[in-house]
Amino acid sequence: PRYYQDIVLNHSSDLVSEGFYNRQALENGFKNLVIELRNQGFLRARVLSSRIEYSDKKDFVTVFLMLEEGPQTQIRGLDFVGNKFFSSFELAHVTELETNSPLRLDKFEQSLEKLKTFYRRQGFLEMKLLNESEDLIQYNEKGSQARVVFQIYEGPRIRVHSLSVEGNQKTKTSVILKEADFTLGEVLTPDKIDDATARLNKLGLFSRADVHTLEEGTNLSERTLVISVTENDPGIFSFGGGMTNERNLTLRGFTGASYNNLWGTARAISLRGEIRSNVAEVKYPETEITAGYFEPFLFNTLTRGRVNLTRSEYVYQYQKEPFNFTEITVKNRVDFLTERDLSRHYKLTYKVLSLESRTDFERYGRTLPKPDDPNAKFDPTLGKGPSNTMQVATIGPQLDIDYRDNPFLPTRGTFTRMTVDYSNPNFGSSKGVEFIKGDGSFTVHTPVAPKWVWANSIHGGYLKNLSRQTDSGVPSDYAFLLGGIYSLRGFDLSNPQERVPKDGNKGFRLGETNSKLIKGTSDYYLLKTEMRFPLYGDFGGVLFYDGGAVHINGREGYDFKRPYRDSVGFGFRYNTQVGPVALDFGFKIRPEPNEAPYRFHFSIGTF
């Protein structure tokens, strides 16, 4: 009896599981008890009656349940009718049903799907079970034994006889056929159709891509495969602007243009420019210009190639007092990348070469008063300190494993990314710049209720200086730093006093010229968890916790008294087709005296 009591109590409702009486919930528990028994092979199990007796004070009830288990049905035979391409022995192995074992209904339902999937993966796309709705299971008079009979219509084993493309006006037919990657004579399977459809959609040229056979529903095995597409406009022009609360007020504007289908070949070019300025404090215009080229079929294969050219000038560090010290970084960078979709879920990107030339210089907005003249005023003339130029060349792979149901608004599934960068003077790096860096992340989205999603992410990385020269080090751009909406909310990545790690009360300064920072090794880890819930329509809310630490080992001599920092907070989301607009308020846990207790973050997209 205890076995049945546990099933009813744990499969009625949360209220009943806590020991409270609710008649409707108990009725649901009785139904689930019968389902569980049938899944164990007691196919004739049923509830005969139930009644309730109250205590004298009517504060307790006793539930009486009259249950008939019936016999446990055993499988006495497995029959397959209509199968020609595969033997009954092979099909029995596929279903994983065994004679002289209990007929469990849940396992039996799974066996039907396994049988259909097996046939379709062998090219029998129109296979059917003719008696699926009735007569699949034949019982003896007592119901203690059953014979399972599968009446199968295999249909033709479908092969690709010819290919046809429709709907394309700008895109060359040869481009679509190459991306779809079908071969004449090959067996057609659902996986191949899904893979081809996914690759066509990833090109970004089509709003719709559909793959089907022309002779669908016939007995023909040699068929014409039709690829139907609806094209997007290949030319895109965009511009916009905005502002953030970074350093009280930062304004930003951008413009860009791209053409994604040059001469109908799926080749693409793009140009984008951005300018921003912190008008409240720094008052220095930061700019970035990027030009790109995309090659869809590198060396006549499905491997893609990209070339990006970037020039940027931005404020790396700023110190308002006592003399408006600003460190400016100017970068020129070229990236050569290759990409390959290994499957629908696996994508490999390889950095063939990334070559970056970086120049750092200091800018002074005013000079300090002389020591012997404490009443002297600041001189507003601009000063410029010495510059430092270096080059960094890196190579390495990046692997993405994506099992999310939606890349922009995921509600379930996982996403994994692993990246390795290696730098060496033989590739073009400056003398003393030789290092290896590994970084990885894993994110899981779990639905816990309708429109409620629990998102969890863990990040970690390791960095090591490989050069033996005394003045060597890893450039600061490759150092691990935490802060901002995409890593550690509640902390400001642009402010040494507000980011992680933090060297005492001075903040984590990156050296006089920012050219070299990590002399030995560094590692980090980051944990992010948030509960996303609906508010109204496309508006939602979140509650979150972030925590992480950065460690630096070697000859630097930093004093990280609190390497692990964390925060809690809440936020709001507005869902769009390209990701949620996010407004997050992060509150530091035990903030330092010179830190702001909270930070506001704005972004499009989340982890």
XYZ file of C-alpha atoms in Angstrom:
607
model
C 0.000 0.000 0.000
C 2.835 2.424 0.777
C 3.950 2.264 -2.877
C 0.548 3.437 -4.091
C 0.258 6.066 -1.346
C 3.548 7.661 -2.456
C 2.436 7.784 -6.103
C -0.861 9.501 -5.257
C 0.720 11.984 -2.830
C 3.576 12.912 -5.179
C 1.560 13.056 -8.423
C -1.574 14.982 -7.411
C -0.483 18.553 -6.686
C 1.983 20.517 -4.555
C -0.799 21.066 -2.034
C -1.481 17.338 -1.604
C 2.239 16.507 -1.464
C 2.465 18.881 1.536
C -0.273 16.880 3.313
C -3.356 19.001 2.599
C -6.628 17.673 1.274
C -8.021 18.785 -2.090
C -10.519 16.527 -3.773
C -9.904 17.628 -7.381
C -6.141 17.223 -6.976
C -6.604 13.750 -5.493
C -8.736 12.702 -8.482
C -5.829 13.762 -10.686
C -3.501 11.666 -8.515
C -5.765 8.600 -8.939
C -5.578 8.991 -12.733
C -1.793 9.257 -12.591
C -1.688 6.116 -10.445
C -3.529 4.181 -13.145
C -1.193 5.569 -15.826
C 1.834 4.495 -13.801
C 0.446 0.977 -13.380
C -0.237 0.669 -17.106
C 3.272 1.837 -17.805
C 4.402 -1.077 -15.639
C 2.390 -3.535 -17.751
C -0.849 -3.673 -15.696
C -2.969 -2.668 -18.677
C -6.314 -3.394 -16.999
C -5.582 -1.451 -13.816
C -8.456 0.771 -12.680
C -9.830 2.610 -9.676
C -13.043 0.926 -8.534
C -14.084 3.508 -5.926
C -12.863 6.057 -3.410
C -14.344 7.645 -0.294
C -13.403 10.184 2.342
C -13.879 10.017 6.125
C -13.503 13.173 8.226
C -12.202 13.258 11.802
C -14.511 14.420 14.578
C -13.090 17.947 14.427
C -13.082 17.848 10.638
C -9.421 18.897 10.574
C -8.184 15.568 9.131
C -9.454 13.194 6.462
C -8.785 9.550 5.716
C -8.827 8.592 2.045
C -9.954 5.051 1.108
C -9.119 3.852 -2.402
C -10.394 0.619 -3.914
C -7.951 -0.400 -6.651
C -7.903 -3.306 -9.099
C -4.447 -3.991 -10.464
C -5.404 -6.710 -12.907
C -2.829 -9.023 -14.453
C 0.550 -7.816 -15.654
C 0.429 -8.268 -19.424
C 3.375 -10.108 -20.946
C 4.540 -9.845 -24.557
C 4.234 -13.285 -26.114
C 5.007 -12.348 -29.696
C 6.217 -9.614 -32.057
C 5.011 -9.775 -35.659
C 5.943 -7.522 -38.589
C 3.760 -7.581 -41.691
C 4.629 -5.844 -44.971
C 8.350 -5.407 -44.344
C 10.509 -6.209 -47.374
C 13.765 -4.273 -46.981
C 14.447 -5.240 -43.369
C 13.997 -8.524 -41.539
C 11.652 -8.935 -38.594
C 14.686 -9.600 -36.411
C 16.216 -6.221 -37.361
C 12.977 -4.369 -36.714
C 12.437 -6.060 -33.355
C 15.913 -4.872 -32.361
C 14.970 -1.316 -33.413
C 11.802 -1.265 -31.289
C 13.710 -2.631 -28.248
C 10.611 -4.676 -27.333
C 11.280 -8.182 -26.046
C 9.055 -11.215 -25.792
C 8.360 -12.688 -22.334
C 8.664 -9.235 -20.785
C 5.967 -6.870 -19.430
C 4.161 -4.743 -22.023
C 4.852 -1.258 -20.689
C 2.726 1.320 -22.461
C 5.247 4.177 -22.209
C 7.996 1.993 -23.683
C 5.574 0.736 -26.327
C 4.759 4.325 -27.471
C 8.494 5.000 -27.735
C 8.947 1.864 -29.852
C 6.532 3.219 -32.470
C 8.570 6.412 -32.878
C 11.830 4.472 -33.001
C 10.468 2.282 -35.810
C 9.288 5.299 -37.859
C 12.550 7.172 -37.310
C 14.582 4.131 -38.367
C 12.724 3.794 -41.653
C 12.902 7.503 -42.484
C 16.608 7.665 -41.798
C 17.008 4.895 -44.352
C 15.199 6.954 -47.001
C 11.645 5.630 -46.557
C 10.118 9.064 -46.035
C 6.531 7.908 -46.578
C 6.591 4.844 -44.307
C 3.364 4.341 -42.304
C 1.962 1.997 -39.677
C -1.365 0.981 -41.188
C -2.870 -0.258 -37.911
C -1.455 2.382 -35.594
C -4.892 3.541 -34.456
C -6.256 0.031 -33.827
C -5.336 -3.660 -33.589
C -1.645 -3.065 -32.875
C -1.968 -5.096 -29.673
C -3.941 -8.346 -29.543
C -4.761 -9.699 -26.029
C -5.831 -13.104 -24.802
C -9.114 -13.460 -22.937
C -7.615 -12.770 -19.516
C -5.490 -9.849 -20.735
C -2.381 -11.457 -19.277
C -0.688 -12.023 -22.652
C -0.361 -9.852 -25.743
C 0.878 -10.165 -29.291
C 2.105 -6.982 -30.984
C 1.486 -6.876 -34.744
C 3.053 -4.090 -36.828
C 1.383 -3.734 -40.229
C 3.921 -1.704 -42.195
C 3.661 0.240 -45.432
C 7.301 0.867 -46.293
C 6.774 2.922 -49.420
C 9.618 3.566 -51.864
C 13.197 4.185 -50.782
C 13.594 7.687 -52.153
C 16.676 8.796 -54.080
C 17.542 12.116 -55.677
C 17.079 11.756 -59.449
C 17.179 15.451 -60.373
C 17.253 18.884 -58.750
C 15.053 21.894 -59.390
C 15.270 25.414 -57.905
C 12.424 27.912 -57.896
C 11.795 31.383 -56.528
C 15.307 32.770 -57.072
C 15.602 35.914 -59.175
C 18.863 37.471 -57.968
C 20.702 34.425 -56.596
C 22.328 32.053 -59.043
C 20.881 28.549 -59.120
C 24.390 27.107 -58.808
C 24.845 28.929 -55.476
C 21.652 27.420 -54.027
C 22.521 23.921 -55.252
C 26.015 24.139 -53.819
C 24.801 25.314 -50.418
C 22.077 22.642 -50.305
C 24.778 20.044 -51.096
C 22.609 17.248 -52.513
C 24.152 14.591 -54.767
C 22.306 12.862 -57.590
C 21.591 9.266 -56.683
C 21.918 9.707 -52.919
C 19.280 8.412 -50.523
C 17.086 11.247 -49.249
C 16.600 11.438 -45.477
C 14.931 13.946 -43.115
C 18.316 14.862 -41.621
C 19.717 15.802 -45.028
C 16.648 17.903 -45.808
C 16.843 19.677 -42.435
C 20.590 20.312 -42.779
C 20.166 21.759 -46.270
C 17.304 24.008 -45.138
C 19.332 25.264 -42.161
C 22.362 26.069 -44.342
C 20.233 27.971 -46.865
C 18.625 30.023 -44.111
C 22.022 30.829 -42.567
C 23.143 32.459 -45.803
C 20.844 35.348 -44.925
C 19.656 35.700 -48.516
C 16.222 34.131 -48.058
C 13.220 34.788 -45.862
C 12.057 31.233 -46.588
C 13.695 28.051 -47.846
C 11.768 24.822 -48.390
C 12.902 21.414 -49.687
C 10.421 18.783 -50.914
C 10.004 16.164 -53.625
C 7.894 16.830 -56.705
C 6.394 13.308 -56.758
C 5.423 13.267 -53.087
C 2.800 10.598 -52.286
C 3.578 8.368 -55.278
C 5.338 5.002 -55.553
C 8.256 6.486 -57.498
C 11.608 6.008 -55.803
C 13.642 8.222 -58.196
C 12.373 11.727 -57.550
C 12.896 15.351 -58.443
C 13.989 17.384 -55.435
C 12.531 20.901 -55.443
C 14.290 23.697 -53.544
C 11.928 26.643 -53.187
C 13.165 29.991 -51.841
C 11.880 33.501 -51.202
C 14.623 36.105 -51.478
C 15.375 39.006 -49.145
C 16.585 42.394 -50.318
C 20.406 41.949 -50.429
C 21.156 45.630 -49.809
C 20.959 46.983 -46.278
C 21.550 50.508 -44.994
C 21.255 51.273 -41.303
C 21.924 54.131 -38.943
C 21.041 54.986 -35.413
C 22.111 56.422 -32.120
C 21.656 56.147 -28.425
C 23.044 56.922 -25.022
C 24.102 55.075 -21.881
C 24.820 56.004 -18.280
C 28.495 55.071 -18.656
C 30.474 57.795 -16.805
C 27.245 59.739 -16.235
C 26.444 60.290 -19.930
C 27.835 58.769 -23.128
C 26.366 59.467 -26.580
C 26.730 57.083 -29.511
C 25.921 57.120 -33.214
C 26.517 54.622 -36.023
C 25.855 54.035 -39.700
C 26.462 51.050 -41.921
C 25.812 49.602 -45.342
C 26.146 46.085 -46.741
C 25.341 44.141 -49.875
C 24.940 40.421 -49.287
C 24.632 38.968 -52.763
C 27.225 40.372 -55.172
C 26.386 39.308 -58.736
C 24.081 36.622 -57.311
C 27.020 34.657 -55.865
C 26.212 35.113 -52.119
C 29.444 37.071 -51.700
C 29.037 40.049 -49.393
C 30.731 43.337 -48.545
C 30.022 45.646 -45.632
C 31.129 48.984 -44.194
C 30.274 50.318 -40.753
C 31.264 53.409 -38.822
C 30.656 54.350 -35.200
C 31.401 57.382 -33.072
C 30.766 57.889 -29.391
C 31.794 60.369 -26.731
C 31.467 60.670 -22.999
C 30.221 64.248 -22.931
C 30.016 64.433 -19.145
C 33.652 63.734 -18.245
C 36.129 62.454 -20.828
C 34.973 64.611 -23.773
C 37.084 62.723 -26.312
C 35.485 61.356 -29.526
C 35.978 57.600 -29.936
C 35.678 56.150 -33.432
C 35.630 52.756 -35.131
C 35.433 51.921 -38.834
C 35.088 48.321 -40.068
C 35.100 46.993 -43.623
C 34.365 43.327 -44.347
C 34.233 40.790 -47.148
C 32.489 37.390 -47.060
C 33.334 34.453 -49.359
C 30.650 31.714 -49.154
C 32.557 28.895 -50.906
C 36.233 29.050 -50.076
C 38.276 26.915 -52.502
C 34.972 25.699 -53.973
C 33.933 24.001 -50.703
C 31.280 24.653 -48.045
C 33.930 26.354 -45.927
C 33.269 30.092 -45.650
C 35.897 32.819 -45.519
C 35.855 36.283 -43.996
C 38.221 39.249 -44.122
C 37.663 42.194 -41.766
C 39.617 45.475 -41.613
C 39.150 47.644 -38.523
C 40.530 50.964 -37.385
C 39.541 52.253 -33.966
C 40.514 54.990 -31.564
C 39.158 54.897 -28.041
C 39.766 55.825 -24.414
C 41.346 52.906 -22.591
C 41.693 54.529 -19.171
C 40.593 57.813 -17.680
C 41.461 59.519 -14.404
C 39.620 62.727 -13.642
C 41.638 63.880 -10.646
C 43.979 65.541 -10.305
C 44.811 66.392 -13.911
C 42.413 64.761 -16.394
C 44.702 61.917 -17.416
C 43.389 59.980 -20.419
C 45.060 57.015 -22.087
C 44.165 56.727 -25.772
C 44.508 53.566 -27.860
C 44.660 53.550 -31.659
C 44.260 50.161 -33.371
C 44.589 48.890 -36.912
C 43.520 45.287 -37.297
C 43.018 42.722 -40.055
C 41.309 39.344 -39.491
C 41.327 36.320 -41.793
C 38.724 33.770 -40.671
C 37.292 30.502 -41.977
C 33.971 28.968 -40.899
C 32.429 25.546 -41.360
C 29.106 24.148 -40.188
C 29.992 20.630 -39.071
C 26.287 19.934 -38.521
C 23.144 21.804 -37.572
C 24.437 22.145 -34.018
C 28.235 22.322 -34.443
C 30.113 25.232 -36.012
C 33.905 25.535 -36.261
C 35.550 28.918 -36.816
C 39.292 29.107 -37.329
C 41.277 32.302 -37.016
C 43.842 31.857 -39.782
C 45.520 35.107 -38.724
C 44.546 38.156 -36.747
C 47.146 40.923 -36.951
C 46.720 43.979 -34.782
C 48.891 47.083 -34.548
C 48.264 49.076 -31.398
C 49.530 52.495 -30.352
C 48.966 53.882 -26.851
C 49.564 57.478 -25.830
C 48.688 59.627 -22.851
C 46.663 62.815 -23.023
C 46.583 65.480 -20.314
C 43.763 67.975 -20.084
C 45.606 70.234 -17.615
C 48.922 70.373 -15.777
C 49.494 70.039 -12.068
C 50.359 73.145 -9.980
C 53.963 73.470 -8.985
C 54.800 72.090 -5.508
C 55.964 75.528 -4.302
C 52.830 77.273 -5.540
C 49.736 75.600 -4.007
C 47.454 78.390 -5.214
C 48.396 78.065 -8.877
C 45.525 77.359 -11.257
C 45.370 74.466 -13.710
C 46.607 75.181 -17.203
C 43.840 74.096 -19.656
C 46.297 73.459 -22.487
C 46.413 69.915 -23.744
C 49.441 67.763 -23.159
C 50.435 64.545 -24.879
C 52.692 61.933 -23.335
C 54.993 59.413 -25.015
C 53.454 56.819 -27.322
C 54.067 53.095 -27.431
C 53.407 50.871 -30.456
C 53.245 47.105 -30.586
C 51.819 44.334 -32.755
C 49.874 41.247 -31.716
C 49.244 38.336 -34.080
C 47.013 35.422 -33.028
C 45.706 32.197 -34.524
C 43.339 29.570 -33.160
C 39.988 27.747 -33.336
C 36.555 28.428 -31.914
C 33.912 25.716 -31.559
C 30.225 26.533 -31.022
C 27.751 23.831 -29.959
C 24.218 25.183 -30.125
C 21.180 23.173 -28.981
C 18.964 26.169 -28.128
C 15.439 26.309 -29.486
C 16.019 29.915 -30.591
C 19.377 31.746 -30.832
C 17.827 35.144 -29.963
C 15.047 34.275 -27.506
C 15.929 30.838 -26.103
C 13.520 29.112 -23.729
C 15.272 25.742 -23.536
C 18.493 24.057 -24.602
C 22.234 24.611 -24.202
C 24.960 26.677 -25.848
C 28.671 25.902 -25.524
C 31.617 27.920 -26.840
C 35.321 27.043 -26.622
C 38.066 29.345 -27.944
C 41.860 29.072 -28.089
C 44.217 31.923 -29.119
C 47.954 31.513 -29.679
C 50.393 34.349 -30.346
C 54.022 34.193 -31.454
C 56.545 36.679 -32.945
C 56.917 34.297 -35.907
C 53.355 35.215 -36.921
C 53.971 38.966 -36.691
C 53.766 39.781 -32.964
C 56.188 42.222 -31.404
C 59.224 40.942 -29.581
C 58.280 39.408 -26.242
C 54.631 38.838 -27.156
C 54.086 35.077 -27.026
C 51.153 33.607 -25.156
C 48.290 31.102 -25.190
C 44.770 31.818 -24.042
C 41.828 29.474 -23.596
C 38.276 30.558 -22.852
C 35.058 28.562 -22.535
C 31.433 28.984 -21.564
C 28.387 26.782 -21.072
C 24.828 28.119 -20.848
C 21.653 26.160 -20.169
C 18.062 27.408 -20.412
C 15.472 25.425 -18.453
C 11.700 26.062 -18.634
C 10.211 25.823 -15.143
C 6.650 27.014 -15.915
C 4.816 28.521 -18.884
C 7.008 31.472 -20.051
C 9.251 31.092 -16.984
C 12.874 30.271 -17.876
C 15.778 29.625 -15.512
C 19.040 30.568 -17.283
C 22.421 29.501 -15.915
C 25.868 30.151 -17.348
C 29.409 29.273 -16.309
C 32.546 30.767 -17.856
C 36.212 30.050 -17.309
C 39.563 30.728 -18.905
C 43.332 30.394 -18.607
C 46.090 32.669 -19.935
C 49.840 32.116 -19.920
C 52.825 34.198 -21.008
C 55.124 31.858 -22.964
C 57.981 34.284 -23.593
C 61.112 34.025 -21.458
C 62.253 37.602 -22.080
C 62.399 39.778 -18.976
C 60.217 42.539 -20.454
C 57.686 40.178 -22.006
C 53.992 40.017 -21.175
C 50.521 39.414 -22.481
C 48.933 42.577 -23.971
C 46.198 44.075 -21.846
C 43.492 43.500 -24.463
C 43.820 39.770 -23.837
C 43.668 40.013 -20.032
C 40.632 38.686 -18.175
C 38.502 41.529 -16.785
C 34.958 41.286 -15.413
C 32.238 43.923 -15.406
C 29.177 44.889 -17.389
C 25.921 43.270 -18.478
C 27.550 40.366 -20.330
C 29.799 39.318 -17.444
C 29.474 40.786 -13.927
C 26.514 43.106 -13.545
C 26.745 45.871 -10.971
C 30.371 46.577 -11.958
C 31.702 48.993 -14.611
C 34.256 47.459 -16.983
C 35.500 50.857 -18.169
C 36.445 52.073 -14.687
C 39.500 50.598 -12.900
C 37.829 51.370 -9.557
C 34.742 49.412 -10.590
C 35.951 46.297 -12.392
C 37.296 42.923 -11.336
C 40.073 42.243 -10.398
C 40.839 45.168 -8.128
C 44.312 45.907 -6.714
C 43.630 47.336 -3.252
C 41.754 50.661 -3.297
C 43.568 52.002 -6.360
C 41.736 49.965 -8.893
C 43.358 47.593 -11.336
C 45.646 49.816 -13.420
C 46.986 48.201 -16.559
C 50.476 49.689 -16.564
C 51.830 52.993 -17.825
C 51.379 52.218 -21.508
C 48.922 49.316 -21.335
C 51.108 47.394 -23.741
C 52.045 44.497 -21.462
C 50.294 43.308 -18.367
C 50.383 39.604 -17.524
C 53.936 38.426 -16.874
C 53.041 34.936 -15.714
C 49.614 33.294 -15.777
C 46.027 34.348 -15.192
C 42.727 32.532 -14.829
C 39.124 33.428 -14.144
C 35.686 31.971 -13.545
C 32.239 33.507 -13.722
C 28.816 32.237 -12.651
C 25.546 33.797 -13.818
C 22.040 32.715 -12.923
C 18.741 34.467 -13.540
C 15.041 33.702 -13.457
C 13.111 35.165 -16.405
C 9.350 35.589 -16.038
C 6.527 37.256 -18.000
C 4.968 40.574 -17.039
C 2.657 41.654 -19.869
C 2.718 40.785 -23.568
C 6.331 40.973 -24.779
C 7.486 42.562 -21.524
C 9.240 40.431 -18.918
C 11.274 40.657 -15.762
C 14.368 38.968 -14.317
C 15.960 38.336 -10.940
C 19.665 37.497 -11.077
C 22.886 36.693 -9.250
C 26.386 37.082 -10.771
C 29.692 36.147 -9.204
C 33.248 35.704 -10.421
C 36.949 36.088 -9.762
C 40.148 36.809 -11.695
C 43.526 35.567 -10.482
C 46.939 36.756 -11.691
C 50.071 34.799 -10.818
C 53.644 35.769 -11.606
C 55.840 38.791 -11.075
C 53.169 41.502 -11.045
C 52.810 41.902 -7.277
C 49.124 42.828 -7.279
C 47.227 42.779 -4.003
C 43.784 41.293 -4.655
C 42.228 41.247 -1.196
C 38.803 40.272 -2.545
C 39.338 38.312 -5.752
C 35.731 37.022 -5.738
C 33.082 39.677 -6.253
C 29.359 39.199 -6.713
C 26.119 41.037 -7.185
C 22.359 40.600 -7.178
C 19.714 42.528 -9.001
C 16.599 42.765 -11.101
C 15.822 43.824 -14.626
C 13.247 44.249 -17.349
C 13.070 42.766 -20.848
C 11.233 43.668 -24.023
C 11.390 40.813 -26.511
C 12.178 41.564 -30.165
C 13.009 39.302 -33.119
C 16.748 39.993 -32.714
C 16.864 39.512 -28.964
C 15.510 41.189 -25.844
C 16.073 44.837 -24.991
C 17.506 44.540 -21.486
C 17.494 47.011 -18.582
C 19.317 45.617 -15.551
C 20.028 47.059 -12.118
C 22.952 45.289 -10.434
C 23.741 45.814 -6.730
C 27.206 44.949 -5.430
C 27.333 42.644 -2.430
C 29.428 44.382 0.228
C 30.637 47.315 -1.932
C 33.956 48.991 -1.144
C 33.948 52.582 0.231
C 35.067 54.084 -3.107
C 32.585 52.076 -5.218
C 29.092 52.937 -6.356
C 26.654 50.572 -4.611
C 24.826 49.734 -7.854
C 25.056 50.036 -11.627
C 22.431 50.342 -14.352
C 23.041 48.400 -17.591
C 21.334 48.691 -20.966
C 21.815 46.311 -23.896
C 20.159 44.373 -26.696
C 20.598 40.649 -26.084
C 21.556 38.686 -22.986
C 23.606 35.611 -22.164
